[in-house]
Short mmCIF file of C-alpha atoms in Angstrom, two decimals:
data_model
loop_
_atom_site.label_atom_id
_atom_site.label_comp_id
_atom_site.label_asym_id
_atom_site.label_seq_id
_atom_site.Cartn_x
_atom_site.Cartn_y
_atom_site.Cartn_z
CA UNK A 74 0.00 0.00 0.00
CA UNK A 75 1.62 3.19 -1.03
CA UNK A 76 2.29 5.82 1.95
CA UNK A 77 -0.11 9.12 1.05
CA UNK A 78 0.86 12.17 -0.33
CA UNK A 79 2.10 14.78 1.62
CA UNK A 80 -1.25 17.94 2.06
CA UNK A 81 0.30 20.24 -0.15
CA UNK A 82 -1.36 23.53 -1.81
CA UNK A 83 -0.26 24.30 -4.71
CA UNK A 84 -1.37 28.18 -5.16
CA UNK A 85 -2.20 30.16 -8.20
CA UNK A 86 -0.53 33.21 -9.48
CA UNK A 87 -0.68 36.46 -7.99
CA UNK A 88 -4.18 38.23 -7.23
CA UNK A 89 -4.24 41.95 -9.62
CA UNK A 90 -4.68 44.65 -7.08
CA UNK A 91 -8.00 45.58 -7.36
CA UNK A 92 -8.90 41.41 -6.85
CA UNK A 93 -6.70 41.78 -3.93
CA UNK A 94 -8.29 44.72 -2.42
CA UNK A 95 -11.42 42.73 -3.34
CA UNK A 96 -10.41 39.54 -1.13
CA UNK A 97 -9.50 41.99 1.54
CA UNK A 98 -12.64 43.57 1.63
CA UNK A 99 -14.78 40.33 1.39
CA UNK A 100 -13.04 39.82 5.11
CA UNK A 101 -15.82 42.54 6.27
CA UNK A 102 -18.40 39.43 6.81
CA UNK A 103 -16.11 37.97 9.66
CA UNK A 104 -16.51 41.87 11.42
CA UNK A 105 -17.48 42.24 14.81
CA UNK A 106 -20.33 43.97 13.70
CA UNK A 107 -21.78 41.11 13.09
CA UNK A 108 -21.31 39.58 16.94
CA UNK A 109 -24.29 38.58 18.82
CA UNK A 110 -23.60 41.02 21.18
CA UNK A 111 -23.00 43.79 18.92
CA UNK A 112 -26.68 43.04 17.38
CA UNK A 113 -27.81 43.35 20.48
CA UNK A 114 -26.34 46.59 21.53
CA UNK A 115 -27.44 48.12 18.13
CA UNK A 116 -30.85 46.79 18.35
CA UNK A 117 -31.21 48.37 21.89
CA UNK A 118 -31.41 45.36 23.42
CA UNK A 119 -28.83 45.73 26.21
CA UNK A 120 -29.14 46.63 29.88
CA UNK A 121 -26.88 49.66 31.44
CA UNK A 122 -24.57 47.93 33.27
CA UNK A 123 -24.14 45.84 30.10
CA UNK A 124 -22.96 48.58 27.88
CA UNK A 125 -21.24 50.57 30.97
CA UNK A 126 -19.12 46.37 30.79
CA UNK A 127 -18.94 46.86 26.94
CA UNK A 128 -16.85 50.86 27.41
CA UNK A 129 -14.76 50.14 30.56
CA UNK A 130 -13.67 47.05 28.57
CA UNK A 131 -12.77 48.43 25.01
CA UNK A 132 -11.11 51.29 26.60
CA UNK A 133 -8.53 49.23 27.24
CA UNK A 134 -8.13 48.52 23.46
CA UNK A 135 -7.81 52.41 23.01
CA UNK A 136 -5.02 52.79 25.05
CA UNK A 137 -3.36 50.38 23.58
CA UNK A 138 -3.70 51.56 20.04
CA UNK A 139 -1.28 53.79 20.38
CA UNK A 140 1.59 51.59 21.57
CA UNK A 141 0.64 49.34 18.85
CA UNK A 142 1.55 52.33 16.24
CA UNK A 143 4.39 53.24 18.07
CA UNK A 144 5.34 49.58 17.83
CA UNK A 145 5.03 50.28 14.21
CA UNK A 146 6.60 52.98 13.84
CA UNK A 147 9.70 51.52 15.61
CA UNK A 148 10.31 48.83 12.67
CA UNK A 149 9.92 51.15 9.81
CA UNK A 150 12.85 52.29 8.46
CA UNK A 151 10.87 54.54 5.66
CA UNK A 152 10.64 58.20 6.75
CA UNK A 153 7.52 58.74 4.67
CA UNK A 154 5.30 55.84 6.07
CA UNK A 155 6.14 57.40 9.40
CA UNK A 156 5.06 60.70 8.84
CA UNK A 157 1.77 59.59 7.67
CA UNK A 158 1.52 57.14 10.50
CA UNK A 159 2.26 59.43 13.44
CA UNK A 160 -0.64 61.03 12.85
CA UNK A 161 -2.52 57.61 14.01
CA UNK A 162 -0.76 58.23 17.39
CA UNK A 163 -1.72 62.05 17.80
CA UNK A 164 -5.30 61.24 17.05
CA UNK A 165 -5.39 58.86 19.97
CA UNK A 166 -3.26 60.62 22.21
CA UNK A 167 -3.95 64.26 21.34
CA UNK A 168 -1.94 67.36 20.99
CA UNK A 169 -2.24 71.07 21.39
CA UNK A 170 -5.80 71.89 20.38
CA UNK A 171 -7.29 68.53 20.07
CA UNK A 172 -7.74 65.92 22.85
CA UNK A 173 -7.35 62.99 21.33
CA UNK A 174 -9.69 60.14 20.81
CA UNK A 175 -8.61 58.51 24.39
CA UNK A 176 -10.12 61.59 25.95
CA UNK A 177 -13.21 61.15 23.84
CA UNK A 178 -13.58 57.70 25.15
CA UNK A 179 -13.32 58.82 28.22
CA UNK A 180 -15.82 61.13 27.77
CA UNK A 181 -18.16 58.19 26.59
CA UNK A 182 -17.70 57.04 30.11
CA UNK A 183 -18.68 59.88 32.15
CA UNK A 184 -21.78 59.64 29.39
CA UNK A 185 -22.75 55.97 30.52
CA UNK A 186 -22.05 56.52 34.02
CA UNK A 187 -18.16 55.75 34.48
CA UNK A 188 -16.05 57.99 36.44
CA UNK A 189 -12.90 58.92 34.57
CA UNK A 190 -11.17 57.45 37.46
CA UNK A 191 -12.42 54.16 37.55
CA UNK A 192 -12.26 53.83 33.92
CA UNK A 193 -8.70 54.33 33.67
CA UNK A 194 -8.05 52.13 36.87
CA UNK A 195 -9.24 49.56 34.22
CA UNK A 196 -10.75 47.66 37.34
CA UNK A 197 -13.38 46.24 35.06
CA UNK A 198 -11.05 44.79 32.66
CA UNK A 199 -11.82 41.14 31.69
CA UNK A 200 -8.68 38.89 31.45
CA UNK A 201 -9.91 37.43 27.74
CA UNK A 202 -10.20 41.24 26.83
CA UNK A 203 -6.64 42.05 28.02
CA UNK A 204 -5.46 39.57 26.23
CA UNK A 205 -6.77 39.59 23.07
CA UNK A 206 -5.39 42.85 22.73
CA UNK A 207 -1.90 42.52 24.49
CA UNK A 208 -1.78 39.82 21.48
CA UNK A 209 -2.37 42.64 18.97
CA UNK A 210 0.19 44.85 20.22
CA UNK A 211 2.97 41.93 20.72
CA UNK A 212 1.77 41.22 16.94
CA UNK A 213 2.40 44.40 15.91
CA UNK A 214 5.77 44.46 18.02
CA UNK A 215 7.28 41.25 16.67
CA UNK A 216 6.23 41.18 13.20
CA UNK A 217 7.20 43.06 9.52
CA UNK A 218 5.96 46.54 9.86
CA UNK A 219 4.07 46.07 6.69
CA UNK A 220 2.32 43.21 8.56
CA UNK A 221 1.16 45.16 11.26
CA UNK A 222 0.24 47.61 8.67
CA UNK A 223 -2.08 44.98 7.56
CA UNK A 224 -3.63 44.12 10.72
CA UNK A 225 -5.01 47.82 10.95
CA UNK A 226 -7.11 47.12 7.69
CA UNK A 227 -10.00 45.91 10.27
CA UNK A 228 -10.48 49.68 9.83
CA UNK A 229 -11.91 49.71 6.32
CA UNK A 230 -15.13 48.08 8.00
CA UNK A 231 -15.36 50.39 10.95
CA UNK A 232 -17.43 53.75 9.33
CA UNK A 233 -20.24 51.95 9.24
CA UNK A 234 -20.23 50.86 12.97
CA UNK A 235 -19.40 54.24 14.29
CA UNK A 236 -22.47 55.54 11.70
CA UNK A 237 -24.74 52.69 13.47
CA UNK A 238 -24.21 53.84 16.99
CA UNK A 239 -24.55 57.28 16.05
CA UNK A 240 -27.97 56.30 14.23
CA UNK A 241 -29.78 53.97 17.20
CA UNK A 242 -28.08 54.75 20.25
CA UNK A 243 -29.90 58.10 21.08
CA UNK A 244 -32.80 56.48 20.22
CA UNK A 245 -32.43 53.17 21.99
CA UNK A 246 -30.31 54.43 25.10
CA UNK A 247 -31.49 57.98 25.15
CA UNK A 248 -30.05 57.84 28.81
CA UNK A 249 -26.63 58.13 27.51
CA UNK A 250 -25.60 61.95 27.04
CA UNK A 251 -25.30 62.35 23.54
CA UNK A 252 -22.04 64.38 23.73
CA UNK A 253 -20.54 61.20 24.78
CA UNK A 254 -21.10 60.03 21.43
CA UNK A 255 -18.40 62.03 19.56
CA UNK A 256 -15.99 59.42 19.63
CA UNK A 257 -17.74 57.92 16.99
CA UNK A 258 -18.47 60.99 15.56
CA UNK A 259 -14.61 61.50 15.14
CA UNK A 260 -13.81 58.15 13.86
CA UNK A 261 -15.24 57.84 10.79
CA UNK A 262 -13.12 60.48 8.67
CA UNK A 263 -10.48 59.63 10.24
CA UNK A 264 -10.76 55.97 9.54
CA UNK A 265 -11.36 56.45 5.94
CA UNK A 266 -8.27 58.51 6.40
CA UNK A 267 -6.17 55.56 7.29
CA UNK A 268 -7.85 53.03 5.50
CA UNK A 269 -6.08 54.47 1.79
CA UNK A 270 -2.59 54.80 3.55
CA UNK A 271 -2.81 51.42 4.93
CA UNK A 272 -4.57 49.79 2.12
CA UNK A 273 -1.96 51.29 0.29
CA UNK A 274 0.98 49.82 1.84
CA UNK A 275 -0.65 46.46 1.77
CA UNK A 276 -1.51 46.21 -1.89
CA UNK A 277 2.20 47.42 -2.64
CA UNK A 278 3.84 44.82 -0.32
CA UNK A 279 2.23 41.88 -0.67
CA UNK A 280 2.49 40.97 -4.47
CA UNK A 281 2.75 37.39 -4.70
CA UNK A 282 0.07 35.20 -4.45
CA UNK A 283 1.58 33.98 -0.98
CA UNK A 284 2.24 37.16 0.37
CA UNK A 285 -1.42 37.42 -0.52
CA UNK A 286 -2.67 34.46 1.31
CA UNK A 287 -0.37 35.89 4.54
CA UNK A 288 -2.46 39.43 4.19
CA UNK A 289 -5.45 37.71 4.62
CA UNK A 290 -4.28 35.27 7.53
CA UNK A 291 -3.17 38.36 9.34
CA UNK A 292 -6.54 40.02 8.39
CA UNK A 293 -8.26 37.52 9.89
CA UNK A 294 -6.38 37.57 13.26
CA UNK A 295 -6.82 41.20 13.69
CA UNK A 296 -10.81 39.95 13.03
CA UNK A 297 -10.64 37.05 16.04
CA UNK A 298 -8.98 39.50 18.00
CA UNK A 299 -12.04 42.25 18.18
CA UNK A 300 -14.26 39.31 18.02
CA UNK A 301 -12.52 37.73 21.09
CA UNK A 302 -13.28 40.92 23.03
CA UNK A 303 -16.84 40.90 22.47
CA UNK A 304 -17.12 37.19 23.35
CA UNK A 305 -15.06 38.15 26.77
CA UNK A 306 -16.72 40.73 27.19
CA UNK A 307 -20.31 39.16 26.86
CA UNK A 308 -19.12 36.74 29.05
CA UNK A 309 -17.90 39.23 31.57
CA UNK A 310 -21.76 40.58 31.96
CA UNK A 311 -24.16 38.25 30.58
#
């Protein structure tokens, strides 16, 4: 009896770029948007405490968006790419004139009910929330920086969850102060923003059909990541 083959894939040639950014794009069905408890939170289906769980918990994934551009920044040895992708850090972490978006979140807090203090004691943190992101920024840390670059591209999906929240939550949790809700407010330009830089340096990088393949792999990890959180953090507060 012959010994079988080895499981090999044998892969076809390289994806144009507009099929690329197409396979990229198609990732957008695996996007936490489409989480259980994301439907419920849009549908106005969640209790206080619930989404008071849901902002103490992603706020730690705010903080730590900067450190994972930093982290970025640190491998790149191109001047240009990190020009463009400072600007990723200051829009978290603010400068003169403008807050930052960590501020904003914080403001979200007050809004639900959080004091600024016990948000950022990050008391409420849920260990499978803390570590799906400390994955993300050791991911970001260890690997190419055009591979981190990649992970970001979760943010080509993001408008239209900011635009959702903006749309139902004043109507479903009128409660919340809606001058907590600039956050998402803010987000969306600049998300669109950083979507063309970083889809950019993606669809220049990765040219062969297994580079390819790896863009989507590390697409999809940056996917199980935020979808991770949401299952922690359902978890954390059912």
């Amino acid at each position: 009896m012959n010994a079988p083959l080895p499981n090999t894939t044998v892969l076809g040639p390289a994806w144009d770029r507009r099929t690329f950014e197409e396979q990229l794009r198609a990732k957008g069905a695996g996007y936490h948007i489409n989480h259980p408890f994301n439907i419920k939170m849009t549908n106005g289906q969640l209790r206080p405490d619930q989404i008071r769980t849901w902002v103490a918990n992603r706020f730690y994934y705010q903080i730590s968006i900067p450190r994972k551009d930093a982290a970025i920044i640190a491998n790149c040895p191109d001047r240009e790419t990190r020009r463009k992708w400072v600007l990723r850090i200051l829009d978290h972490d603010g400068f003169d004139g403008n807050d930052g978006g960590i501020e904003a979140w914080s403001r979200l807090g007050n809004a639900v009910g959080i004091p600024s203090d016990e948000l950022w004691s990050l008391k409420h943190l849920a260990p499978g929330v803390r570590f799906a992101v400390d994955a993300y920024v050791n991911f970001a840390r260890q690997s190419s920086w055009q591979e981190a670059v990649c992970s970001s591209l979760t943010e080509m999906f993001a408008p239209r969850i900011h635009k959702d929240r903006l749309a139902n939550w004043p109507q479903h949790y009128p409660w919340i102060d809606a001058n907590g809700l600039q956050y998402f407010r803010s987000r969306i330009s600049l998300a669109e923003r950083d979507v063309e830089h970083g889809l950019q340096v993606t669809l220049d990088h990765f040219t062969t059909r297994a580079q390819q393949e790896r863009a989507l792999e590390i697409l999809q990890f940056k996917l199980d990541v935020l979808w991770s959180m949401l299952d922690a953090i359902e978890k954390a507060n059912p």
